[in-house]
PDB file of C-alpha atoms in Angstrom:
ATOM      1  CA  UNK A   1      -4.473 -65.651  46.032  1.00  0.00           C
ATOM      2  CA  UNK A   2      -7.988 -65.892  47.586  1.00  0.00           C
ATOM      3  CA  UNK A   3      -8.563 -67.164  51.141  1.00  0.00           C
ATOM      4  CA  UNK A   4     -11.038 -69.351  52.833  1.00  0.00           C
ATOM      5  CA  UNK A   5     -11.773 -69.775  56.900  1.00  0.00           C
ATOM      6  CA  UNK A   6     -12.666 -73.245  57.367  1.00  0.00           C
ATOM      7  CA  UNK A   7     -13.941 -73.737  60.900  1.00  0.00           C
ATOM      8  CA  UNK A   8     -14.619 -77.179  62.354  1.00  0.00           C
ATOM      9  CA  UNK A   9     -17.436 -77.158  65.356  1.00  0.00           C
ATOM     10  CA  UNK A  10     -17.047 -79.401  68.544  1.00  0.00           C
ATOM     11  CA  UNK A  11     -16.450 -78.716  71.877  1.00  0.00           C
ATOM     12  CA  UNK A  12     -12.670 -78.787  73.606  1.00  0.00           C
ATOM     13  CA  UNK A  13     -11.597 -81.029  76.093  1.00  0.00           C
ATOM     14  CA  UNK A  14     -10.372 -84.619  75.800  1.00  0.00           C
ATOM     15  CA  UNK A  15     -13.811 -85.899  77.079  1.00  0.00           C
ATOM     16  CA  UNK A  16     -15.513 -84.275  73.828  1.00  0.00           C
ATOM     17  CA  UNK A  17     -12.682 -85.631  71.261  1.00  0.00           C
ATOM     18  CA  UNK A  18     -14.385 -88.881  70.078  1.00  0.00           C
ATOM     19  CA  UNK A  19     -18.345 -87.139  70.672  1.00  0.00           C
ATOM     20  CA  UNK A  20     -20.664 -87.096  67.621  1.00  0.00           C
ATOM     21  CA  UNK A  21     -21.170 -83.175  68.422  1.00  0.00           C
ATOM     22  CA  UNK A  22     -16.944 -83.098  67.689  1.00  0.00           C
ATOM     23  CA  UNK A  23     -17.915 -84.293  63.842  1.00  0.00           C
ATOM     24  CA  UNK A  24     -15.984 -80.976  62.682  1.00  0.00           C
ATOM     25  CA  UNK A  25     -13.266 -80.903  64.865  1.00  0.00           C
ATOM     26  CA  UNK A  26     -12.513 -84.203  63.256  1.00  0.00           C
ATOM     27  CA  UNK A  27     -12.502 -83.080  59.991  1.00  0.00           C
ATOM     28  CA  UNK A  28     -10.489 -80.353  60.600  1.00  0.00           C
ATOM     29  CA  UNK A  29      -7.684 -82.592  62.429  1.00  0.00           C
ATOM     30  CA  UNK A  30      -7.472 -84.825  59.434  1.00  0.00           C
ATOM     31  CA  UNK A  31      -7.095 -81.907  57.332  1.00  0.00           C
ATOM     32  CA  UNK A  32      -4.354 -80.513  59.423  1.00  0.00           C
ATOM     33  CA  UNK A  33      -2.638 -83.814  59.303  1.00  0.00           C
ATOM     34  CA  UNK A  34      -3.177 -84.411  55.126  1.00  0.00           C
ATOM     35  CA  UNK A  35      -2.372 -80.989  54.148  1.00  0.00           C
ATOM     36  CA  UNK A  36       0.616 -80.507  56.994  1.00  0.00           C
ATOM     37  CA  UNK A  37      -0.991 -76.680  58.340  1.00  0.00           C
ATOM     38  CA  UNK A  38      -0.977 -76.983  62.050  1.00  0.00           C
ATOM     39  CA  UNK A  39      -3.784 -76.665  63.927  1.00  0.00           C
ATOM     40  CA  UNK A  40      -2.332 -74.865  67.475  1.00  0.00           C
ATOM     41  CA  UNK A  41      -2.100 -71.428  67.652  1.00  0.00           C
ATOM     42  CA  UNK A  42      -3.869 -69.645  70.380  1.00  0.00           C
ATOM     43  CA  UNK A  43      -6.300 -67.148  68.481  1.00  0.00           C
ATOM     44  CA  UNK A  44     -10.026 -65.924  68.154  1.00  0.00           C
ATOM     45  CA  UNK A  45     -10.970 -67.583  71.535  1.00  0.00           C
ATOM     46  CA  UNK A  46      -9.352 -70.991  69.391  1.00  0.00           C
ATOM     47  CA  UNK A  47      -7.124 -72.947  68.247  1.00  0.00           C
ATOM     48  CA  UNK A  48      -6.131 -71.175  64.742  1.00  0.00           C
ATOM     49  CA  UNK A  49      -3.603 -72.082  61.771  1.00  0.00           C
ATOM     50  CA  UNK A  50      -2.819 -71.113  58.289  1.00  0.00           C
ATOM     51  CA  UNK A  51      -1.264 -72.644  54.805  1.00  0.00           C
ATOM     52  CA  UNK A  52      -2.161 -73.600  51.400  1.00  0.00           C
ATOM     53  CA  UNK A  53      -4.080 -76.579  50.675  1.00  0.00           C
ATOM     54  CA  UNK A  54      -6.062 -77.513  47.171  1.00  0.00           C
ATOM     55  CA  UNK A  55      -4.448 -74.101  45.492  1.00  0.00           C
ATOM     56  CA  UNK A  56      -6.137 -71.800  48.185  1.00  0.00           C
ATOM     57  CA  UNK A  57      -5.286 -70.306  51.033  1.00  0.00           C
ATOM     58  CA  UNK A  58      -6.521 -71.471  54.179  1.00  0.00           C
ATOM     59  CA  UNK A  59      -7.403 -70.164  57.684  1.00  0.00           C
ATOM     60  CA  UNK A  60      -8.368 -73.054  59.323  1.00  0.00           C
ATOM     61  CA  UNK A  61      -9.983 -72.465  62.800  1.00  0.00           C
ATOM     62  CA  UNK A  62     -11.156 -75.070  65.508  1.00  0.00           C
ATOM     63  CA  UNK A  63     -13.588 -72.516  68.083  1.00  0.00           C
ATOM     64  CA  UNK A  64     -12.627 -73.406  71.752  1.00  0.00           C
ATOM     65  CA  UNK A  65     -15.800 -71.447  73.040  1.00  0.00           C
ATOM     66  CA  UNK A  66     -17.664 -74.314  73.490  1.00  0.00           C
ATOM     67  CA  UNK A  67     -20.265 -75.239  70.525  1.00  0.00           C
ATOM     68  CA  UNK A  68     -23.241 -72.606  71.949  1.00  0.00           C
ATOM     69  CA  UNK A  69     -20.470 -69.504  71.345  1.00  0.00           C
ATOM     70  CA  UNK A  70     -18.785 -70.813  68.312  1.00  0.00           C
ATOM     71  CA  UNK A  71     -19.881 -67.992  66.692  1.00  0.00           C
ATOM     72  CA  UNK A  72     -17.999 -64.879  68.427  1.00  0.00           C
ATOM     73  CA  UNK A  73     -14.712 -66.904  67.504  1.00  0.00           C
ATOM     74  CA  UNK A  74     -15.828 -67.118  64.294  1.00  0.00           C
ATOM     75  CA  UNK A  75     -16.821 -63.517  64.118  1.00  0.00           C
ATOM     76  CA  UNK A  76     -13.152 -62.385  65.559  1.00  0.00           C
ATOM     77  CA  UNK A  77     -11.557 -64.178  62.741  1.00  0.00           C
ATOM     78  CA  UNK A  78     -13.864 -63.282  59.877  1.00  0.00           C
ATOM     79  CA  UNK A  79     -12.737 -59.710  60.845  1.00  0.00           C
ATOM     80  CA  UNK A  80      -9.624 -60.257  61.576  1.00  0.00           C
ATOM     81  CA  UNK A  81      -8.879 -61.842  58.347  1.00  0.00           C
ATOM     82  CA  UNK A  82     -11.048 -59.471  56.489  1.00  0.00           C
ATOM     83  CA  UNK A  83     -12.774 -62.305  54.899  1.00  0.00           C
ATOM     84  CA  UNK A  84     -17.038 -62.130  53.892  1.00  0.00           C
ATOM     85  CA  UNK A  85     -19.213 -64.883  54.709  1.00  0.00           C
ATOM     86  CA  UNK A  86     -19.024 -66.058  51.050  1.00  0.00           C
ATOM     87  CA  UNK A  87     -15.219 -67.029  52.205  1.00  0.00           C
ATOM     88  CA  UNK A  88     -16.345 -68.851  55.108  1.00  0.00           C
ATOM     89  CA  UNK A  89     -16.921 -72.567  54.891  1.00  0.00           C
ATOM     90  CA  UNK A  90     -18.386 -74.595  58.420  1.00  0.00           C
ATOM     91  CA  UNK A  91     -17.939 -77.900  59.160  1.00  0.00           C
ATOM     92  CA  UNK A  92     -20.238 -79.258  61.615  1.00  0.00           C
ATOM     93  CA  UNK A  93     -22.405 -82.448  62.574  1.00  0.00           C
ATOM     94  CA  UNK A  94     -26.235 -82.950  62.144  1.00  0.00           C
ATOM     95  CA  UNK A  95     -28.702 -85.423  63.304  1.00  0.00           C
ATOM     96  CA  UNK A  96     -31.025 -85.018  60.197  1.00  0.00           C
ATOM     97  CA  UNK A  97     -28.275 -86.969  58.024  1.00  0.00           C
ATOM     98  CA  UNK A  98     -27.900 -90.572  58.346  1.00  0.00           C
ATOM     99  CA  UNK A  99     -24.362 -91.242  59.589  1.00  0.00           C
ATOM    100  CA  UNK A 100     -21.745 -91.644  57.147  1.00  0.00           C
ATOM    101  CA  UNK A 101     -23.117 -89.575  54.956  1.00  0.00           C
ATOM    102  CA  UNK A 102     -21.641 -86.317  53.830  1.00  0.00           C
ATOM    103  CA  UNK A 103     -24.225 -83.265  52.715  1.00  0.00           C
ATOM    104  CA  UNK A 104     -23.371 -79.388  51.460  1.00  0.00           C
ATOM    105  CA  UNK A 105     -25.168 -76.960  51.815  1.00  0.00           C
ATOM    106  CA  UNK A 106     -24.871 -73.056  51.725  1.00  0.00           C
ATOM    107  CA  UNK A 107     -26.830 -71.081  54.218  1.00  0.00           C
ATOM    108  CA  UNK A 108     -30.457 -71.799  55.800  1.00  0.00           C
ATOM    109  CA  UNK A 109     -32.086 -72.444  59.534  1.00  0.00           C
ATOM    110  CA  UNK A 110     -30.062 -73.571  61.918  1.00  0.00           C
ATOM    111  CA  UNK A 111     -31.916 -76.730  62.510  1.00  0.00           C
ATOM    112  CA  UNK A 112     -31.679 -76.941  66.207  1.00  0.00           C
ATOM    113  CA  UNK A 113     -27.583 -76.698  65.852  1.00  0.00           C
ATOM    114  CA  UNK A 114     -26.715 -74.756  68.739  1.00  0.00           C
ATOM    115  CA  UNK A 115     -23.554 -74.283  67.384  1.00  0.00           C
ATOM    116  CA  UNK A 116     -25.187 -72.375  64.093  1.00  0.00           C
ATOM    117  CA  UNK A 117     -27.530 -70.869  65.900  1.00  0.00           C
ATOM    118  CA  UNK A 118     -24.243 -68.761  67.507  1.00  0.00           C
ATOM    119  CA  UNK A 119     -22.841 -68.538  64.155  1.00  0.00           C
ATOM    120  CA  UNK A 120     -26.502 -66.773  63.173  1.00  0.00           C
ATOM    121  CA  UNK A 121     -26.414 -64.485  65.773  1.00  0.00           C
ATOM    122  CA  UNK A 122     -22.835 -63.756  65.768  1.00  0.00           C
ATOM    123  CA  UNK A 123     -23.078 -63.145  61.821  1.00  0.00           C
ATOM    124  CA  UNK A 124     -26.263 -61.887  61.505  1.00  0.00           C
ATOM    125  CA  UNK A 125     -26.328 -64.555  58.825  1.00  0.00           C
ATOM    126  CA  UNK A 126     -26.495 -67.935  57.743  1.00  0.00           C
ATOM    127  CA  UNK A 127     -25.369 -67.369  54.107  1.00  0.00           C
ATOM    128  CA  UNK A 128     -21.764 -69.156  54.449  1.00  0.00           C
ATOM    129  CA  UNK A 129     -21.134 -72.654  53.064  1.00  0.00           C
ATOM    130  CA  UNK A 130     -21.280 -76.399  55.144  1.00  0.00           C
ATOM    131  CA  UNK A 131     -20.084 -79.360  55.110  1.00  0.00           C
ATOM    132  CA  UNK A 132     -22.669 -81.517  56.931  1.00  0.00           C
ATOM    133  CA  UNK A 133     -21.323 -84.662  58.354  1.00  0.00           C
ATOM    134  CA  UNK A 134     -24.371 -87.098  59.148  1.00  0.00           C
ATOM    135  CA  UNK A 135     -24.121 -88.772  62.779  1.00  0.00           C
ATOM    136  CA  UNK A 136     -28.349 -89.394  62.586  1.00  0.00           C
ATOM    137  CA  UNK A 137     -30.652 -89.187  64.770  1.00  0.00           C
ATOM    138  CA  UNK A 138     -31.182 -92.025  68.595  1.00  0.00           C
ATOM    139  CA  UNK A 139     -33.679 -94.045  67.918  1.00  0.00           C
ATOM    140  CA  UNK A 140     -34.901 -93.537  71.711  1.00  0.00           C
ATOM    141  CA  UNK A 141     -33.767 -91.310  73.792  1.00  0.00           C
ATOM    142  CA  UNK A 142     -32.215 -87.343  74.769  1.00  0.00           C
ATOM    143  CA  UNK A 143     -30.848 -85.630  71.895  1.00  0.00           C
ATOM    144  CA  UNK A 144     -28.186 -83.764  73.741  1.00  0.00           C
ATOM    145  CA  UNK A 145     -26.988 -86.898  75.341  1.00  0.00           C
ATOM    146  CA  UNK A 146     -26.730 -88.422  72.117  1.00  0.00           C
ATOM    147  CA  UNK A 147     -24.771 -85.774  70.500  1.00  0.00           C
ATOM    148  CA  UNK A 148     -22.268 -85.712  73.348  1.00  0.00           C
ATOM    149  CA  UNK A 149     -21.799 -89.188  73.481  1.00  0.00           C
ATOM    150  CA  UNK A 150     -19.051 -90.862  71.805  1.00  0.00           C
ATOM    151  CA  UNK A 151     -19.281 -93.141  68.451  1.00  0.00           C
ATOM    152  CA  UNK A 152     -20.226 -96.407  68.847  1.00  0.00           C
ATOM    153  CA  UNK A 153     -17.579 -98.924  67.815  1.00  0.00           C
ATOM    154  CA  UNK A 154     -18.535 -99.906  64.546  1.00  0.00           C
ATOM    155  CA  UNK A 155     -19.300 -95.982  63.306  1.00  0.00           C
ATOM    156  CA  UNK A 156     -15.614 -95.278  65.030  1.00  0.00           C
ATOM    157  CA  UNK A 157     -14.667 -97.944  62.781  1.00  0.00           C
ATOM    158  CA  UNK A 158     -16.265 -96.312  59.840  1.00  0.00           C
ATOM    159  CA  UNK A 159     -15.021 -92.258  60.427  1.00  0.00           C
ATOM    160  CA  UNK A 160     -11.777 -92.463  58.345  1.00  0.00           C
ATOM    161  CA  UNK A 161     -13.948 -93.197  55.295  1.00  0.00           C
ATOM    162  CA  UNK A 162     -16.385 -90.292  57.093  1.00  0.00           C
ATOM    163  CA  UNK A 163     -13.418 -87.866  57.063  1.00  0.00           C
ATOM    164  CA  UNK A 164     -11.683 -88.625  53.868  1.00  0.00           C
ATOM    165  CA  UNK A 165     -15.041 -87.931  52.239  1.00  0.00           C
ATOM    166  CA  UNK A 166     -15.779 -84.612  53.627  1.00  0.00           C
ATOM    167  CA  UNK A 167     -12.454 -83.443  52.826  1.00  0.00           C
ATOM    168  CA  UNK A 168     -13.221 -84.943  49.164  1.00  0.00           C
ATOM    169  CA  UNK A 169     -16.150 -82.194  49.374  1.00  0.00           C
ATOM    170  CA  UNK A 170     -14.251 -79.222  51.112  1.00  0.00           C
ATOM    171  CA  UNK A 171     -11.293 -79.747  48.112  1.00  0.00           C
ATOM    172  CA  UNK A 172     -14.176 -79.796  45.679  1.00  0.00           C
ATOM    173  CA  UNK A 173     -15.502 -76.821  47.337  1.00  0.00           C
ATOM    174  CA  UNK A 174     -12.244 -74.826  46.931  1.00  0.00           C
ATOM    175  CA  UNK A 175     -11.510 -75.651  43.441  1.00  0.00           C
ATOM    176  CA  UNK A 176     -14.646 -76.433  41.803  1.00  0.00           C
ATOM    177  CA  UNK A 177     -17.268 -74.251  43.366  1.00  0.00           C
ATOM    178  CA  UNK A 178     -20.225 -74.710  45.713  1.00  0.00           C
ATOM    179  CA  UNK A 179     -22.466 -75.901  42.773  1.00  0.00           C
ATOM    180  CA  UNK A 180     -20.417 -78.318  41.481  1.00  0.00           C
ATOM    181  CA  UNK A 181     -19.753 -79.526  44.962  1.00  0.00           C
ATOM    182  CA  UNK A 182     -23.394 -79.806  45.719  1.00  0.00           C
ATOM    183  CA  UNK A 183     -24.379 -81.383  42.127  1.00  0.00           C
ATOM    184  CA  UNK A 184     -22.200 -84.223  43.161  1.00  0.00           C
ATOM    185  CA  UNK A 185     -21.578 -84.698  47.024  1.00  0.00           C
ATOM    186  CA  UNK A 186     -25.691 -84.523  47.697  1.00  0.00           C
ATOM    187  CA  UNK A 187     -26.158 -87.198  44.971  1.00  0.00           C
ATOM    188  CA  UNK A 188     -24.670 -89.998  46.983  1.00  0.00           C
TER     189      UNK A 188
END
């Protein structure tokens, strides 16, 4: 059976949990709680787990480096797992998305991310797959603040919807393909 590492960005700490920048963490907690693979050993400078889910096996993989190293915990368990980058899928936030919405996309710039621009370094490339989770950009004000800032209420009210669609593209990921994926998650 194959394997995938899915790793969900964010930063640890209970003041991060409900932050836009924690978009991936939050995936990756609803996937631990759909698919029943624990998210909770100590591992790769993270919190690591393992099961089947969608016909695949999974590493799943939650960095607890903070976002700016997420990349040397990635790196540990890429190795450690044996796995290439084309069995690496990220899960991660970005501003350039209006919020809701759910993009793929499979490698390119790091946009600003400081969180890929680890993964970058770390890798020495960005050819893995995402799963983009929109939070959009302030309409006035600091960037970082924004991104560290917890949802508002009503886009709290909206992230089960947010979630349950981005693991609707990571499934479609693991048993379609990234083309496939793409062809229909970037459409709507």
């Amino acid at each position: 059976m194959a394997a995938k590492l899915i790793v969900g960005l964010g930063n640890p700490g209970p003041q991060y949990s409900w932050t836009r920048h924690n978009a991936g963490f939050m995936v990756l907690d609803r996937l631990s709680r759909l698919s029943g693979i624990p998210v909770a050993r100590k591992a790769f400078s993270g919190l690591a787990g393992d099961g089947n889910w969608a016909g695949e096996r999974l590493y799943l993989l939650k960095p607890q480096t903070f976002m700016n190293l997420s990349g040397r915990s990635v790196a540990e368990a890429l190795r450690f797992y044996k796995l290439s980058l084309s069995d690496l899928i990220v899960i991660h936030d970005d501003l350039d998305i209006p919020f809701g919405k759910v993009r793929l996309k499979e490698g390119g710039g790091h946009g600003g991310h400081n969180g890929l621009r680890s993964l970058a370094q770390e890798l020495g490339s960005p050819a893995y797959a995402r799963v983009r989770i929109g939070i959009g950009r302030p309409v006035h004000g600091d960037v970082v603040n924004y991104v560290l800032a917890n949802f508002a209420k009503a886009e709290m009210d909206a992230m089960l919807e947010v979630l349950d669609g981005a693991l609707d593209a990571l499934e479609m990921i693991i048993r379609e393909g990234m083309p496939k994926a793409m062809s229909i998650f970037n459409g709507k």
